[in-house]
Amino acid sequence: MIKLAAEDIFDGQRFHGPDRVLILDDAGNVSALVPRSWAGEDIKTVEGWLSPGFINTHCHLELSHMKGKVPEHTGLPLFLRTVMEQRQPPTADFLEEAIMAAGKEMEEGGIVAVGDICNTAATLAHKLNSPLYWHSFVECMGFIDAVAHQRLEHSAAVFSQFAEKEQPVSLVPHAPYSVSATLFKLLGSMEGNTPVSIHNQECPAEDELYKHKTGDFLDFYQHFGIDIANFSPTGITSLQSYLPYFSHIPRMLLVHNTYTTEMDIRFANSRPQEIFWCLCPNANMYIENRLPDIPAFLQLGARMTLGTDSLASNHQLSIWSEIKTIREHYPHIPLVNIMQWATLNGAQALGIADLYGSFDKGKKPGIVQVVGDEAKVFRL
């Protein structure tokens, strides 16, 4: 048995203070979290405080080669344009090395599970040999109704490569501005396809498009020769437009939410799905130089998770860095809340809370050690 004490222990839901001992078996499975007086001898006291491993619910591992290639604060439409035009790596080896380095960075920073966006199968080989848990969200996109079936078939071929290797995988819409009504209907009707992830309300132009068919996305479509003559605005926000397509999907992960309002949070709360809201604060600052209205989410009882987005939109892939950014801008939000977003909530969103996210008996959630202002994986 391994017995660990520290200055504090966060168990996935609350801090216990210094008078607790985490007991694990030799394989790292949790046996108990008990008062020190119950733990007996051979207790190892470590520096700092301990937490279950972090859950990164939104990443783009296959964009790891793009670190530093996209300027900051461009706004989302220009950011997307730059990524689309520059995402091709110079060589396959260069991409593979960048993927490996990014995976290692997440592992060393205490991340144990990742919800990862995929447009190709470029990350599959790495995931098959990685100690981290991966749920791959294979994105489907196509804003023209006429090509919806063709776009779905293309993404389904990528999906199949992950499924054939028994990797956890979902087929998901990219974003409201890149998925047509027909494609939304096709994706929303799929059985057993959960959780579903979607980029949500990252910029004002997204709602402007759906409400009035105006805004910066019109120039974006024109630049890429996308004819949106047949797109009819719904007159309501993007979230209210697409969420009803997924009424029978039991669990959804809405990502970024930079411009989501209280009205849309209330609308989502009224839906039959279990909704999780993923925040990627550093990416929000990198692209739009703005954070979501996090207090509004808290006030309305939203279930929050954290993500890093990609190295195209972030300087690092660190959940602890995301936590620090939230605390810097919203110092009144208790750390215990944010830590739950980074651990148990993330595990619940990915459907892996039976193994990850908390120090409950029988789980093997990994351990993060926080010393001062830094967090790292704790190795037994």
Tab-separated table of C-alpha atoms in Angstrom, residues 75-370:
chain	number	residue	atom	x	y	z
A	75	GLY	CA	-10.733	37.552	-33.861
A	76	LEU	CA	-12.189	34.181	-34.768
A	77	PRO	CA	-12.914	34.552	-38.530
A	78	LEU	CA	-9.346	35.629	-39.337
A	79	PHE	CA	-7.949	33.019	-36.952
A	80	LEU	CA	-9.907	30.283	-38.745
A	81	ARG	CA	-8.782	31.547	-42.123
A	82	THR	CA	-5.137	31.472	-41.040
A	83	VAL	CA	-5.405	27.953	-39.610
A	84	MET	CA	-7.121	26.643	-42.742
A	85	GLU	CA	-4.462	28.138	-44.991
A	86	GLN	CA	-1.438	27.114	-42.909
A	87	ARG	CA	-2.418	23.862	-41.193
A	88	GLN	CA	-0.511	21.596	-43.605
A	89	PRO	CA	2.712	20.476	-41.827
A	90	PRO	CA	6.009	20.649	-43.735
A	91	THR	CA	6.488	16.870	-43.353
A	92	ALA	CA	4.711	13.926	-41.755
A	93	ASP	CA	7.666	13.468	-39.379
A	94	PHE	CA	7.404	17.091	-38.249
A	95	LEU	CA	3.735	16.586	-37.391
A	96	GLU	CA	4.397	13.309	-35.600
A	97	GLU	CA	7.131	14.871	-33.458
A	98	ALA	CA	4.884	17.817	-32.572
A	99	ILE	CA	2.048	15.466	-31.583
A	100	MET	CA	4.367	13.414	-29.385
A	101	ALA	CA	5.787	16.513	-27.688
A	102	ALA	CA	2.309	17.917	-27.038
A	103	GLY	CA	1.102	14.623	-25.589
A	104	LYS	CA	4.133	14.473	-23.314
A	105	GLU	CA	3.559	18.064	-22.186
A	106	MET	CA	0.000	17.243	-21.147
A	107	GLU	CA	1.112	14.102	-19.329
A	108	GLU	CA	3.827	15.942	-17.370
A	109	GLY	CA	1.331	18.668	-16.441
A	110	GLY	CA	-0.946	16.153	-14.746
A	111	ILE	CA	-3.525	15.653	-17.485
A	112	VAL	CA	-4.788	12.066	-17.521
A	113	ALA	CA	-7.640	12.209	-20.049
A	114	VAL	CA	-8.337	14.305	-23.142
A	115	GLY	CA	-11.335	15.085	-25.329
A	116	ASP	CA	-9.539	15.616	-28.620
A	117	ILE	CA	-10.861	17.129	-31.837
A	118	CYS	CA	-9.884	15.253	-35.014
A	119	ASN	CA	-10.266	16.103	-38.677
A	120	THR	CA	-7.944	13.280	-39.738
A	121	ALA	CA	-6.495	10.109	-38.229
A	122	ALA	CA	-3.075	11.751	-37.790
A	123	THR	CA	-3.183	11.348	-33.998
A	124	LEU	CA	-4.351	7.731	-33.943
A	125	ALA	CA	-0.917	6.091	-33.774
A	126	HIS	CA	0.100	8.294	-30.859
A	127	LYS	CA	-3.109	7.600	-28.951
A	128	LEU	CA	-2.701	3.844	-29.297
A	129	ASN	CA	0.591	4.062	-27.400
A	130	SER	CA	-0.200	6.884	-24.982
A	131	PRO	CA	-0.723	6.424	-21.220
A	132	LEU	CA	-3.504	9.040	-21.372
A	133	TYR	CA	-7.175	8.293	-21.975
A	134	TRP	CA	-8.396	9.797	-25.259
A	135	HIS	CA	-11.906	10.415	-26.515
A	136	SER	CA	-11.631	11.484	-30.149
A	137	PHE	CA	-14.273	13.868	-31.454
A	138	VAL	CA	-14.191	13.448	-35.235
A	139	GLU	CA	-15.481	16.698	-36.677
A	140	CYS	CA	-17.894	16.957	-39.550
A	141	MET	CA	-18.304	20.247	-41.375
A	142	GLY	CA	-19.980	21.575	-44.502
A	143	PHE	CA	-22.146	24.687	-44.649
A	144	ILE	CA	-23.831	23.821	-47.939
A	145	ASP	CA	-26.900	21.586	-47.617
A	146	ALA	CA	-26.308	19.923	-50.984
A	147	VAL	CA	-23.033	18.330	-49.842
A	148	ALA	CA	-24.203	17.250	-46.373
A	149	HIS	CA	-24.279	13.509	-47.127
A	150	GLN	CA	-20.891	13.684	-48.831
A	151	ARG	CA	-19.330	15.521	-45.871
A	152	LEU	CA	-20.812	13.046	-43.426
A	153	GLU	CA	-19.408	10.129	-45.418
A	154	HIS	CA	-15.946	11.723	-45.416
A	155	SER	CA	-15.942	12.182	-41.624
A	156	ALA	CA	-17.420	8.730	-41.070
A	157	ALA	CA	-14.383	7.242	-42.827
A	158	VAL	CA	-12.108	8.960	-40.291
A	159	PHE	CA	-14.422	7.862	-37.465
A	160	SER	CA	-14.118	4.257	-38.619
A	161	GLN	CA	-10.324	4.311	-38.322
A	162	PHE	CA	-10.597	5.147	-34.613
A	163	ALA	CA	-13.512	2.777	-34.016
A	164	GLU	CA	-11.673	-0.143	-35.663
A	165	LYS	CA	-8.882	0.313	-33.100
A	166	GLU	CA	-11.483	0.349	-30.300
A	167	GLN	CA	-10.739	3.963	-29.447
A	168	PRO	CA	-13.515	5.969	-27.743
A	169	VAL	CA	-14.886	8.184	-30.521
A	170	SER	CA	-17.852	10.372	-31.469
A	171	LEU	CA	-18.873	11.976	-34.762
A	172	VAL	CA	-19.593	15.635	-34.041
A	173	PRO	CA	-20.431	18.968	-35.691
A	174	HIS	CA	-17.592	21.481	-35.877
A	175	ALA	CA	-19.479	24.725	-35.242
A	176	PRO	CA	-22.743	26.489	-36.146
A	177	TYR	CA	-21.033	28.586	-38.830
A	178	SER	CA	-19.607	25.508	-40.572
A	179	VAL	CA	-22.490	23.001	-40.420
A	180	SER	CA	-25.637	23.207	-42.541
A	181	ALA	CA	-29.138	22.483	-41.311
A	182	THR	CA	-29.194	19.185	-43.213
A	183	LEU	CA	-25.851	18.114	-41.758
A	184	PHE	CA	-27.054	19.041	-38.264
A	185	LYS	CA	-30.117	16.833	-38.798
A	186	LEU	CA	-27.971	13.909	-39.937
A	187	LEU	CA	-25.603	14.188	-36.975
A	188	GLY	CA	-28.428	14.697	-34.504
A	189	SER	CA	-30.171	11.514	-35.641
A	190	MET	CA	-27.213	9.188	-35.040
A	191	GLU	CA	-27.764	6.519	-32.388
A	192	GLY	CA	-25.235	5.809	-29.635
A	193	ASN	CA	-23.162	8.831	-30.587
A	194	THR	CA	-22.265	10.395	-27.252
A	195	PRO	CA	-20.954	12.690	-26.003
A	196	VAL	CA	-21.343	15.247	-28.776
A	197	SER	CA	-18.988	18.231	-28.757
A	198	ILE	CA	-19.414	21.522	-30.631
A	199	HIS	CA	-17.570	24.850	-30.762
A	200	ASN	CA	-20.133	27.325	-29.431
A	201	GLN	CA	-20.487	31.117	-29.678
A	202	GLU	CA	-16.801	31.971	-29.960
A	203	CYS	CA	-17.379	35.377	-31.550
A	204	PRO	CA	-20.204	37.899	-32.067
A	205	ALA	CA	-20.305	37.140	-35.808
A	206	GLU	CA	-21.746	33.673	-35.107
A	207	ASP	CA	-24.985	34.964	-33.617
A	208	GLU	CA	-25.068	37.816	-36.124
A	209	LEU	CA	-25.011	35.266	-38.938
A	210	TYR	CA	-27.940	33.311	-37.520
A	211	LYS	CA	-29.995	36.330	-36.514
A	212	HIS	CA	-29.529	38.560	-39.550
A	213	LYS	CA	-27.242	36.856	-42.116
A	214	THR	CA	-24.735	39.669	-41.669
A	215	GLY	CA	-21.293	40.052	-40.102
A	216	ASP	CA	-17.710	38.942	-40.556
A	217	PHE	CA	-18.502	35.389	-41.625
A	218	LEU	CA	-19.871	36.661	-44.921
A	219	ASP	CA	-16.355	37.804	-45.901
A	220	PHE	CA	-15.001	34.473	-44.632
A	221	TYR	CA	-17.324	32.506	-46.908
A	222	GLN	CA	-16.566	34.765	-49.861
A	223	HIS	CA	-12.810	34.311	-49.348
A	224	PHE	CA	-13.147	30.518	-49.609
A	225	GLY	CA	-15.717	30.602	-52.413
A	226	ILE	CA	-18.553	29.238	-50.249
A	227	ASP	CA	-21.945	30.185	-51.693
A	228	ILE	CA	-24.415	30.733	-48.842
A	229	ALA	CA	-27.270	32.039	-50.982
A	230	ASN	CA	-29.521	29.245	-49.732
A	231	PHE	CA	-28.775	29.863	-46.044
A	232	SER	CA	-31.752	31.419	-44.281
A	233	PRO	CA	-31.186	33.137	-40.942
A	234	THR	CA	-33.248	31.750	-38.090
A	235	GLY	CA	-33.694	35.086	-36.323
A	236	ILE	CA	-32.429	33.574	-33.056
A	237	THR	CA	-29.000	32.799	-31.631
A	238	SER	CA	-26.828	30.039	-33.021
A	239	LEU	CA	-27.201	27.949	-29.845
A	240	GLN	CA	-30.986	28.148	-29.935
A	241	SER	CA	-30.881	27.244	-33.625
A	242	TYR	CA	-28.808	24.039	-33.437
A	243	LEU	CA	-29.425	22.577	-29.975
A	244	PRO	CA	-32.910	21.216	-30.804
A	245	TYR	CA	-31.359	18.967	-33.477
A	246	PHE	CA	-29.728	16.991	-30.640
A	247	SER	CA	-32.718	16.507	-28.372
A	248	HIS	CA	-32.199	12.747	-28.057
A	249	ILE	CA	-28.416	12.955	-27.484
A	250	PRO	CA	-27.991	12.348	-23.737
A	251	ARG	CA	-24.809	14.373	-23.164
A	252	MET	CA	-23.304	17.373	-24.946
A	253	LEU	CA	-20.155	19.425	-24.479
A	254	LEU	CA	-20.397	23.057	-25.617
A	255	VAL	CA	-16.928	24.533	-26.049
A	256	HIS	CA	-15.550	28.078	-25.646
A	257	ASN	CA	-18.869	29.920	-25.032
A	258	THR	CA	-17.029	33.234	-25.191
A	259	TYR	CA	-20.158	35.235	-26.054
A	260	THR	CA	-22.827	33.011	-24.521
A	261	THR	CA	-25.464	35.018	-22.643
A	262	GLU	CA	-27.666	34.256	-19.660
A	263	MET	CA	-30.590	33.817	-22.064
A	264	ASP	CA	-28.773	31.050	-23.931
A	265	ILE	CA	-27.627	29.357	-20.729
A	266	ARG	CA	-31.242	29.279	-19.561
A	267	PHE	CA	-32.328	27.899	-22.926
A	268	ALA	CA	-29.739	25.115	-22.715
A	269	ASN	CA	-30.766	24.356	-19.128
A	270	SER	CA	-34.323	23.803	-20.350
A	271	ARG	CA	-33.298	21.188	-22.910
A	272	PRO	CA	-33.482	17.402	-22.258
A	273	GLN	CA	-29.745	16.874	-22.800
A	274	GLU	CA	-27.164	16.852	-20.037
A	275	ILE	CA	-25.132	19.953	-20.957
A	276	PHE	CA	-21.508	20.586	-20.010
A	277	TRP	CA	-19.845	23.917	-20.793
A	278	CYS	CA	-16.125	23.730	-21.575
A	279	LEU	CA	-14.035	26.847	-20.986
A	280	CYS	CA	-10.688	27.369	-22.718
A	281	PRO	CA	-9.668	30.689	-21.135
A	282	ASN	CA	-6.201	31.039	-22.621
A	283	ALA	CA	-7.474	30.323	-26.127
A	284	ASN	CA	-10.335	32.790	-25.610
A	285	MET	CA	-7.763	35.442	-24.717
A	286	TYR	CA	-5.452	34.405	-27.566
A	287	ILE	CA	-8.147	34.697	-30.239
A	288	GLU	CA	-10.770	37.187	-29.026
A	289	ASN	CA	-8.923	38.805	-26.069
A	290	ARG	CA	-11.984	38.115	-23.956
A	291	LEU	CA	-13.218	35.580	-21.415
A	292	PRO	CA	-16.743	34.170	-21.130
A	293	ASP	CA	-19.130	35.564	-18.522
A	294	ILE	CA	-18.158	32.863	-16.040
A	295	PRO	CA	-20.159	34.342	-13.122
A	296	ALA	CA	-23.329	33.991	-15.200
A	297	PHE	CA	-22.654	30.291	-15.700
A	298	LEU	CA	-22.080	29.858	-11.975
A	299	GLN	CA	-25.218	31.780	-11.043
A	300	LEU	CA	-27.334	29.593	-13.320
A	301	GLY	CA	-25.886	26.297	-12.071
A	302	ALA	CA	-24.097	25.363	-15.295
A	303	ARG	CA	-21.824	22.310	-15.227
A	304	MET	CA	-18.380	23.538	-16.239
A	305	THR	CA	-15.278	21.779	-17.559
A	306	LEU	CA	-11.897	23.026	-18.776
A	307	GLY	CA	-9.930	22.614	-22.002
A	308	THR	CA	-6.733	23.893	-23.534
A	309	ASP	CA	-7.733	24.151	-27.205
A	310	SER	CA	-4.700	23.793	-29.512
A	311	LEU	CA	-1.158	25.095	-29.738
A	312	ALA	CA	-2.396	27.184	-32.668
A	313	SER	CA	-4.393	29.205	-30.118
A	314	ASN	CA	-2.460	28.698	-26.888
A	315	HIS	CA	1.113	28.959	-25.649
A	316	GLN	CA	0.906	25.664	-23.734
A	317	LEU	CA	-1.374	22.692	-23.105
A	318	SER	CA	-1.801	23.023	-19.358
A	319	ILE	CA	-5.031	22.792	-17.397
A	320	TRP	CA	-3.269	24.387	-14.443
A	321	SER	CA	-2.469	27.399	-16.623
A	322	GLU	CA	-6.167	27.640	-17.526
A	323	ILE	CA	-7.049	27.551	-13.829
A	324	LYS	CA	-4.578	30.359	-13.095
A	325	THR	CA	-6.049	32.517	-15.872
A	326	ILE	CA	-9.553	32.152	-14.462
A	327	ARG	CA	-8.328	33.024	-10.970
A	328	GLU	CA	-6.480	36.063	-12.266
A	329	HIS	CA	-9.580	37.492	-13.947
A	330	TYR	CA	-12.212	36.202	-11.504
A	331	PRO	CA	-10.458	36.059	-8.108
A	332	HIS	CA	-13.780	35.788	-6.260
A	333	ILE	CA	-14.529	32.346	-7.756
A	334	PRO	CA	-13.458	29.763	-5.146
A	335	LEU	CA	-10.616	27.485	-6.182
A	336	VAL	CA	-12.663	24.477	-5.118
A	337	ASN	CA	-15.201	25.212	-7.868
A	338	ILE	CA	-12.582	25.524	-10.576
A	339	MET	CA	-10.799	22.372	-9.424
A	340	GLN	CA	-14.020	20.397	-9.741
A	341	TRP	CA	-14.362	21.659	-13.329
A	342	ALA	CA	-10.813	20.421	-13.992
A	343	THR	CA	-11.365	16.960	-12.509
A	344	LEU	CA	-14.720	15.340	-11.691
A	345	ASN	CA	-16.854	17.447	-14.033
A	346	GLY	CA	-14.505	16.745	-16.919
A	347	ALA	CA	-14.620	13.018	-16.218
A	348	GLN	CA	-18.421	13.111	-16.125
A	349	ALA	CA	-18.546	15.016	-19.408
A	350	LEU	CA	-16.421	12.370	-21.141
A	351	GLY	CA	-18.330	9.523	-19.486
A	352	ILE	CA	-15.316	8.187	-17.560
A	353	ALA	CA	-16.175	9.161	-13.982
A	354	ASP	CA	-16.122	5.501	-12.986
A	355	LEU	CA	-12.315	5.602	-13.268
A	356	TYR	CA	-11.224	9.250	-13.295
A	357	GLY	CA	-11.915	12.607	-11.707
A	358	SER	CA	-11.954	11.891	-7.962
A	359	PHE	CA	-10.268	9.974	-5.166
A	360	ASP	CA	-13.189	7.596	-4.709
A	361	LYS	CA	-12.424	4.002	-3.816
A	362	GLY	CA	-11.634	1.787	-6.809
A	363	LYS	CA	-10.744	4.590	-9.197
A	364	LYS	CA	-7.351	5.144	-10.790
A	365	PRO	CA	-7.522	8.897	-11.446
A	366	GLY	CA	-3.833	9.759	-11.420
A	367	ILE	CA	-2.426	12.412	-9.088
A	368	VAL	CA	-1.482	16.052	-9.581
A	369	GLN	CA	0.933	17.684	-7.151
A	370	VAL	CA	0.644	21.456	-6.748
